[in-house]
Structures are given as C-alpha cells and as structure tokens.
Coordinates of C-alpha atoms and ligand atoms in Angstrom, one line a residue:
M124 CA 36.9 -82.6 74.9
G125 CA 36.1 -81.8 78.3
A126 CA 34.4 -78.4 79.6
K127 CA 36.3 -75.5 79.2
K128 CA 38.5 -75.3 82.5
E129 CA 38.8 -71.7 84.2
I130 CA 42.1 -70.0 84.4
F131 CA 43.4 -68.6 87.4
I132 CA 46.3 -66.0 88.3
R133 CA 47.6 -67.2 91.2
G134 CA 50.9 -65.3 92.1
I135 CA 52.2 -61.8 91.2
G136 CA 55.2 -60.0 90.9
S137 CA 57.1 -57.4 89.8
Y138 CA 60.7 -55.6 89.7
L139 CA 62.2 -52.2 89.4
P140 CA 66.1 -51.6 89.0
K141 CA 67.3 -49.3 92.2
R142 CA 69.0 -46.6 90.2
I143 CA 66.2 -43.6 89.1
L144 CA 67.2 -41.7 86.0
T145 CA 64.8 -38.1 86.3
N146 CA 63.9 -35.8 83.7
K147 CA 66.3 -33.2 85.2
D148 CA 69.1 -36.0 84.5
L149 CA 68.0 -36.6 81.1
E150 CA 68.7 -32.5 80.6
A151 CA 72.1 -33.2 80.9
I152 CA 72.5 -35.3 78.1
V153 CA 69.9 -34.2 75.9
E154 CA 68.6 -31.0 74.3
T155 CA 65.1 -31.9 76.4
S156 CA 63.4 -30.2 79.6
D157 CA 61.3 -31.8 82.7
E158 CA 58.5 -29.4 81.4
W159 CA 58.6 -31.0 77.7
I160 CA 58.7 -34.6 79.4
V161 CA 55.8 -34.1 81.5
S162 CA 53.2 -32.5 79.7
R163 CA 54.3 -34.5 76.1
T164 CA 54.1 -37.8 78.1
G165 CA 53.6 -37.4 81.5
I166 CA 57.0 -39.4 82.6
R167 CA 58.8 -37.8 85.1
E168 CA 61.6 -40.8 86.1
R169 CA 62.4 -44.3 85.2
H170 CA 64.2 -46.7 86.7
I171 CA 67.7 -48.0 85.3
A172 CA 69.6 -51.3 85.5
A173 CA 73.3 -51.6 86.7
D174 CA 75.5 -51.9 83.7
D175 CA 76.0 -56.1 84.7
E176 CA 71.7 -56.4 85.8
F177 CA 70.4 -58.2 82.6
T178 CA 67.0 -58.8 81.2
S179 CA 67.4 -62.0 83.2
D180 CA 68.0 -60.8 85.9
M181 CA 65.2 -58.3 86.7
A182 CA 63.2 -61.6 85.1
T183 CA 64.2 -63.9 87.7
Q184 CA 63.6 -61.1 90.5
A185 CA 60.0 -60.6 89.3
A186 CA 59.5 -64.1 89.4
L187 CA 60.9 -65.0 92.5
R188 CA 58.3 -62.7 94.1
A189 CA 55.0 -64.4 91.8
I190 CA 56.6 -67.8 92.9
E191 CA 56.2 -66.7 96.7
D192 CA 52.9 -64.4 96.1
A193 CA 51.5 -67.9 94.8
K194 CA 53.1 -69.8 97.8
I195 CA 54.3 -72.4 95.4
Q196 CA 58.0 -73.5 95.4
P197 CA 60.1 -72.8 92.0
R198 CA 60.1 -76.7 91.0
E199 CA 56.3 -76.4 90.9
I200 CA 56.4 -74.2 87.8
D201 CA 56.3 -76.5 84.9
C202 CA 56.4 -74.0 82.1
I203 CA 57.9 -70.5 81.8
I204 CA 57.3 -68.2 79.0
V205 CA 59.6 -64.9 78.8
C206 CA 58.1 -61.8 77.2
S207 CA 60.8 -59.5 75.8
V208 CA 62.1 -57.3 73.1
T209 CA 65.6 -57.3 74.8
F210 CA 66.4 -60.8 75.5
D211 CA 69.6 -61.2 76.9
M212 CA 70.8 -63.1 73.9
A213 CA 69.2 -63.6 70.4
F214 CA 69.9 -67.7 72.1
P215 CA 69.7 -69.1 74.0
A216 CA 66.0 -68.1 75.3
T217 CA 66.1 -66.0 78.0
A218 CA 63.5 -68.5 79.6
C219 CA 66.2 -71.2 79.8
I220 CA 68.7 -68.5 81.5
V221 CA 65.7 -67.8 84.5
Q222 CA 65.4 -71.6 84.6
K223 CA 68.8 -71.9 85.3
N224 CA 68.7 -68.7 87.6
L225 CA 65.2 -70.2 89.7
G226 CA 66.8 -73.9 90.1
I227 CA 64.2 -75.7 88.3
S228 CA 65.2 -78.5 85.7
E229 CA 63.1 -79.9 82.8
C230 CA 60.3 -77.7 82.5
P231 CA 59.6 -76.2 78.7
C232 CA 61.2 -73.0 78.4
M233 CA 60.4 -70.4 76.0
D234 CA 60.5 -66.6 74.8
L235 CA 57.9 -64.6 72.7
E236 CA 57.8 -61.7 71.3
A237 CA 54.8 -59.1 70.8
G238 CA 55.9 -55.8 71.4
C239 CA 54.5 -54.2 74.8
S240 CA 51.6 -56.4 74.5
A241 CA 53.4 -59.3 75.0
F242 CA 52.4 -59.8 78.6
V243 CA 48.7 -60.2 77.6
Y244 CA 49.8 -62.3 74.6
S245 CA 51.3 -64.7 76.5
M246 CA 48.4 -65.2 79.2
E247 CA 46.4 -66.4 76.1
V248 CA 49.3 -68.6 75.1
A249 CA 49.3 -69.9 78.7
A250 CA 45.8 -70.1 79.2
G251 CA 45.6 -72.6 75.9
L252 CA 48.3 -74.6 76.9
L253 CA 46.5 -74.5 80.5
Q254 CA 43.5 -75.9 78.5
L255 CA 44.9 -78.7 77.2
G256 CA 45.8 -80.0 80.4
C257 CA 49.5 -79.9 79.2
Y258 CA 50.6 -77.7 82.6
K259 CA 49.9 -77.1 86.3
N260 CA 51.7 -74.2 86.7
I261 CA 52.8 -71.5 84.2
L262 CA 55.2 -68.6 84.8
I263 CA 54.9 -65.7 82.6
I264 CA 57.5 -63.4 82.9
A265 CA 57.5 -59.8 81.4
S266 CA 61.6 -58.4 80.9
D267 CA 63.1 -55.6 79.2
K268 CA 66.2 -53.8 79.5
L269 CA 65.2 -51.2 76.9
T270 CA 67.6 -49.0 78.3
S271 CA 70.2 -51.6 76.2
I272 CA 69.2 -50.1 73.3
T273 CA 68.4 -46.7 74.1
D274 CA 69.9 -44.1 71.9
W275 CA 71.2 -41.3 74.0
E276 CA 71.8 -38.9 71.3
D277 CA 68.3 -39.5 70.4
R278 CA 65.6 -36.8 72.3
T279 CA 62.4 -38.1 70.4
T280 CA 63.3 -41.5 72.0
C281 CA 65.5 -41.7 75.0
V282 CA 63.4 -39.8 77.6
L283 CA 60.3 -42.4 77.5
F284 CA 61.9 -45.5 78.4
G285 CA 62.7 -47.1 81.9
D286 CA 63.7 -50.8 82.9
G287 CA 61.6 -53.3 84.8
A288 CA 59.8 -56.9 84.9
S289 CA 56.8 -58.1 85.9
A290 CA 55.5 -61.6 86.4
V291 CA 52.4 -64.1 87.0
V292 CA 51.7 -67.5 87.6
L293 CA 49.0 -69.1 85.7
T294 CA 46.9 -72.1 87.0
T295 CA 43.7 -74.1 86.5
E296 CA 43.5 -74.6 90.4
A297 CA 41.2 -72.5 91.9
Y298 CA 42.5 -72.6 95.4
G299 CA 44.1 -69.9 96.6
A300 CA 43.7 -68.0 93.0
R301 CA 44.3 -64.3 93.4
A302 CA 41.9 -63.4 90.2
M303 CA 40.7 -65.5 86.9
L304 CA 41.2 -64.6 83.6
V305 CA 38.0 -64.5 82.2
D306 CA 38.7 -63.8 78.2
T307 CA 41.5 -62.3 76.3
L308 CA 42.0 -60.5 72.6
L309 CA 45.0 -60.2 70.5
R310 CA 45.8 -58.6 67.3
A311 CA 49.1 -57.2 65.3
Y312 CA 49.1 -54.6 62.3
G313 CA 52.1 -55.6 60.6
K314 CA 51.2 -53.4 57.8
D315 CA 52.9 -50.9 60.2
C316 CA 55.7 -53.3 62.1
Y317 CA 58.9 -50.6 61.1
S318 CA 57.3 -47.6 62.6
L319 CA 58.9 -49.2 65.9
M320 CA 61.8 -51.5 65.2
Q321 CA 65.4 -52.0 66.3
P322 CA 66.7 -52.3 62.7
G323 CA 70.2 -54.0 63.1
G324 CA 71.5 -57.6 64.5
G325 CA 69.0 -59.8 63.1
C326 CA 69.8 -61.5 59.7
R327 CA 68.8 -58.7 57.2
H328 CA 71.0 -56.3 58.8
P329 CA 73.8 -58.9 60.8
A330 CA 76.1 -56.5 63.0
S331 CA 79.0 -55.2 61.4
A332 CA 81.0 -51.9 61.8
E333 CA 78.3 -50.2 59.0
T334 CA 75.2 -51.4 61.3
V335 CA 77.2 -49.7 64.7
E336 CA 77.9 -46.6 62.4
K337 CA 74.5 -46.0 61.1
R338 CA 73.2 -46.6 64.8
M339 CA 70.8 -49.6 63.7
H340 CA 71.4 -51.5 67.0
Y341 CA 69.4 -48.5 68.8
L342 CA 65.5 -48.9 69.2
R343 CA 63.7 -46.4 66.1
M344 CA 60.3 -44.8 66.2
N345 CA 57.7 -42.8 64.6
G346 CA 56.2 -41.3 67.7
R347 CA 53.1 -39.3 65.8
E348 CA 52.1 -42.6 63.9
V349 CA 52.9 -45.1 67.1
F350 CA 50.6 -42.4 69.0
K351 CA 47.8 -43.0 66.5
S352 CA 47.7 -46.0 65.6
A353 CA 47.8 -46.9 69.8
V354 CA 44.6 -44.6 70.5
R355 CA 43.0 -46.1 67.5
G356 CA 43.9 -50.2 68.2
M357 CA 43.2 -50.2 71.8
G358 CA 39.7 -48.2 70.9
A359 CA 38.8 -50.9 68.8
I360 CA 40.2 -53.6 70.8
L361 CA 38.2 -52.6 73.9
K362 CA 34.8 -52.0 72.0
D363 CA 35.1 -55.7 70.6
I364 CA 36.2 -57.5 74.3
F365 CA 33.5 -55.6 75.8
L366 CA 30.9 -56.6 73.2
R367 CA 31.9 -60.5 73.2
N368 CA 31.4 -60.2 76.8
Q369 CA 28.5 -57.8 76.7
I370 CA 29.8 -55.6 79.1
E371 CA 29.7 -52.0 79.6
P372 CA 33.1 -49.7 80.3
T373 CA 31.0 -48.6 83.4
D374 CA 31.2 -52.5 84.4
V375 CA 34.8 -52.2 85.1
Q376 CA 36.4 -51.0 88.1
H377 CA 39.9 -51.1 86.8
F378 CA 41.6 -50.4 83.9
L379 CA 45.3 -51.4 83.4
P380 CA 46.8 -49.6 80.0
H381 CA 50.1 -50.0 78.5
Q382 CA 52.2 -47.1 80.3
A383 CA 53.6 -45.1 77.8
N384 CA 52.3 -41.7 77.6
M385 CA 49.8 -40.2 79.4
R386 CA 48.2 -38.2 77.0
I387 CA 47.5 -42.6 74.9
I388 CA 45.6 -43.2 78.0
E389 CA 43.9 -40.1 78.1
A390 CA 42.6 -40.2 74.5
V391 CA 41.6 -43.6 75.5
A392 CA 39.7 -42.6 78.8
E393 CA 38.3 -40.0 76.8
T394 CA 36.7 -42.8 74.0
F395 CA 34.8 -44.1 76.2
Q396 CA 34.0 -41.5 79.1
I397 CA 35.8 -43.1 81.5
S398 CA 37.2 -41.4 84.7
L399 CA 40.4 -41.3 84.6
E400 CA 40.4 -42.4 88.2
K401 CA 39.6 -45.9 87.3
F402 CA 43.0 -46.3 85.2
L403 CA 46.6 -47.5 86.7
I404 CA 49.0 -45.2 86.4
V405 CA 52.9 -45.7 87.2
L406 CA 54.8 -44.1 84.1
H407 CA 55.1 -41.4 86.0
R408 CA 57.7 -42.7 87.7
T409 CA 58.7 -46.2 85.5
G410 CA 58.6 -44.4 82.2
N411 CA 57.6 -47.0 79.2
T412 CA 59.1 -50.1 80.4
S413 CA 57.5 -52.1 77.5
A414 CA 56.6 -55.4 77.7
G415 CA 56.6 -55.4 81.5
S416 CA 54.5 -52.1 81.9
V417 CA 51.1 -53.7 82.4
G418 CA 52.1 -56.1 85.1
I419 CA 53.9 -53.6 86.6
A420 CA 51.1 -51.2 87.2
F421 CA 49.1 -54.8 87.8
D422 CA 51.5 -56.0 91.0
D423 CA 51.6 -52.3 92.0
G424 CA 47.7 -52.2 92.3
Y425 CA 47.2 -55.5 94.0
R426 CA 50.3 -54.7 96.8
N427 CA 48.3 -51.0 97.5
G428 CA 45.1 -53.0 97.9
R429 CA 43.2 -51.2 95.1
F430 CA 41.1 -54.6 94.0
A431 CA 38.4 -55.6 95.7
A432 CA 36.7 -59.2 95.8
G433 CA 34.4 -59.5 92.1
D434 CA 36.0 -56.3 90.8
T435 CA 36.5 -56.7 86.7
L436 CA 39.9 -55.5 85.5
S437 CA 41.2 -54.4 82.0
F438 CA 44.1 -55.3 80.6
I439 CA 45.1 -53.1 77.4
T440 CA 48.3 -53.2 75.8
F441 CA 49.7 -51.7 72.1
G442 CA 53.3 -52.3 70.9
G443 CA 55.7 -53.2 68.5
G444 CA 54.4 -55.3 65.7
M445 CA 52.3 -53.2 65.8
T446 CA 50.8 -55.4 68.5
C447 CA 47.3 -54.9 70.7
A448 CA 45.6 -56.8 73.6
T449 CA 43.3 -56.8 75.8
A450 CA 42.6 -59.3 78.8
L451 CA 39.4 -59.1 81.2
V452 CA 40.3 -60.1 84.5
R453 CA 37.7 -60.8 87.5
W454 CA 39.6 -60.3 91.5
L455 CA 38.3 -63.2 93.5
L456 CA 40.2 -61.9 97.3
Ligands
UT7_35 O1 55.5 -49.1 73.7 C1 55.4 -48.9 72.5 C2 54.3 -47.8 71.7 N1 54.8 -46.2 71.9 C3 54.0 -45.4 72.0 O2 52.8 -45.7 72.3 C4 54.6 -44.0 72.1 C5 53.9 -43.3 70.9 N2 54.4 -41.8 70.9 C6 54.5 -40.9 72.3 O3 54.1 -41.1 72.7 C7 54.4 -39.7 71.2 O4 54.6 -39.3 70.0 C8 55.6 -39.1 72.1 C9 56.2 -38.9 73.1 C10 57.2 -40.2 71.6 C11 56.4 -37.7 71.3 O5 55.3 -36.8 71.3 P1 54.1 -35.8 69.9 O6 53.4 -34.7 70.7 O7 53.8 -36.6 69.0 O8 55.8 -35.1 69.8 P2 56.4 -35.0 68.1 O9 57.1 -35.8 67.7 O10 55.2 -34.4 67.7 O11 57.3 -33.5 68.5 C12 57.2 -32.1 68.8 C13 58.1 -31.2 69.1 C14 59.2 -31.6 67.7 O12 59.6 -30.2 67.7 P3 59.1 -29.4 66.6 O13 59.3 -30.4 64.7 O14 57.5 -29.1 66.7 O15 60.2 -28.3 66.4 C15 60.5 -32.3 68.1 O16 61.4 -32.0 67.7 O17 58.8 -31.6 70.1 C16 60.6 -32.0 69.9 N3 60.9 -33.2 70.7 C17 61.3 -32.4 71.6 N4 61.5 -31.7 72.5 C18 62.0 -31.7 73.8 C19 60.9 -34.3 70.8 N5 61.4 -34.8 71.1 C20 61.8 -33.7 72.6 C21 62.2 -33.8 73.9 N6 62.7 -32.5 74.2 N7 62.6 -34.8 74.2

C-alpha cells in the first residue's frame, strides 16, 4: 500500500424547491401554532417539492450545481452515490436515475441509506474508494422528499420536515479544491432503530389496504427519545473526533449540525461551551431536510462567503438508524 491519499472537496451545490410552506400555512392543516413550532424547534418555514418533482430531480439540480462549481464536465464524474430515505422507488437505485438525468454513461451508481447521517457516511465511503485509487471524481448527493412520507394528520411530525438536496464532488486532485477532508467518524445505535421509521412498504409490511389504513407508509417518530439520543450521540462522537485529532472545540471555526431542532443544536453548543454564532443554521427556513440538511447548510455558508482559508469545519449529524456521524474539513481557498 502506498501513502494515504488526501481527499478534497472540489465542488459544492444544493437545491431547494420553489414552494414555501410557512408555520401559518400549517395552522390551517393541523392544530398547531407558529409560536409552538418556533419555540420548540426554531423552524419558521420549509420548502416543498412540487407533485411531479421527485428526489432524483432535486438530486440532479444539486448535482449540476456541484459539478459546475467543481469546474468539470458531468462525464468526468466516475461514481455516483445518492443518500436518501425517500428514494424515487425501491429500485432501480435513485443514483441510476440521476446518472440518466445527467447524461453520464457506465459509471457505477449506488444508493446509501443512513438516515440524516448519510451525507457524512457517504463522505467516508467515497474517501475509502478514492484511497483505493478506483475513481477520480465521486459525486455524493443527499436528497429527500420527506413531504412524500409526511403524515399531514400528525401534528407531532408534519411541522418538522421540508424537501431539498445537497451535493459535493470528492476527489484526490488538490488542484482547484475548495476544502480538504481531514477525518470522519461514523456510528449507529441499532438498538433504538424503531424510534424513527417508515414501517410500511418493505418486505416486512408490503403495501396492502391494511398498511394504508394503518398509515404505515408515513414517517413515525418518537420525538422525545430521538431528541435525547441526538444530544447524547452528537456530544459523544464530537468529543471522540476531537480527541483523536488532538484538537479542542475552540480550534473549530464553523459547526455544521444536522438541522432538525434548534434546541438540539443549543444543547450541543452548551455541552462544549461553544458560541452559537459558530453554528451554521438554515433550519428556520428549510425545516428538517433529512440527509441533505448538513450539505444545504454547507453550501449556504460557502455561497455566503462564511469560510476563510485555514478554517476548520465540523459536520455533526444524527438520524434514523439511529445513525450518528461527524467529519472534520479544512477550508482551503
Ligand atoms: O432528523 C432526525 C432526527 N430528528 C430529530 O432530531 C427530532 C428530535 N425531536 C424533536 O425535535 C422534538 O422532540 C420535537 C420537536 C419532535 C417535539 O418537541 P418536544 O419538546 O419533545 O415536545 P413533546 O413531544 O414533548 O410534546 C410537548 C407537547 C405535547 O402536549 P402535552 O402532552 O404536553 O399536552 C404535544 O402533544 O406539545 C404537543 N405538541 C404540539 N403542540 C402544538 C406536539 N406537536 C405539536 C404541534 N403543535 N405541532
């Protein structure tokens, strides 16, 4: 084995659908209030995909922006990974649909499901493949149409989610790179896996009149349990990645947390005594966009010039599985 290759982020992109659903709009759908949603979550509005706009369509838009940002042609992408919990279909892989949309042929395409942590999970997977020398440019896309599995009669969940996608191009080529991937750390707590799920539609409960009647094709969440697990899991994994890289939380200039709930982010900030100003927050206008959320925050920070050369960025996610992941990234440009 040769020396470990460095992994770079070459292009970044994201996409949010046009239609906006505000908390006020939700007041007309379920018994809730703008005050409750803002005070319990921080969310004010979210973007909703059109009826004929699917996970693959949002993924394609985010991918095109990341490819353009990478200053390469779509044909130079030689592997595609799509992360989601709302793939277009059980199969074919949504990554294959995106490949078709991008007009690329032959490159391997695969879907990766790791809940809201999938974006960081796929960074580690892609980095491993790049280390092996298999590929030059791997396109990672996280895209979810969560509103397609939202139970609009369940006020405990329907106020939380929105649709959107984000993408990055990873490479071993330093030339023109925007950032460097320093380290990733992934975990899962399968013992709590049923705290967040869509029980119907798989082989355990194939679609039937009964699964529809029991509303099993919608997302179900034990919010309180997930909240507690998220604060615990994110705190523990951050501590461990800091330790193994011998850095302190004060060495990090920007935290990019999963955008689920402002109170979760505040709890993590409190644990490490970090100023909230260091956290990139978009959830007030996106809601929880699942796998794509950290990438959407990343692209937002990038396009708004938040990052300076030499800055350290810390991604931190938690979600269905229950999965937990973190990545350290050094901004270069
Ligand atoms: O992306 C994957 C990761 N997901 C997450 O990280 C989500 C984690 N969980 C959460 O963010 C929070 O648990 C929620 C936002 C889902 C809920 O917040 P909470 O502070 O844990 O509220 P709760 O479930 O304890 O409910 C408090 C009260 C209940 O009423 P009672 O029993 O106290 O009378 C609920 O019925 O709030 C009520 N409630 C609502 N009221 C108005 C629940 N949803 C609503 C609503 N509007 N939409």
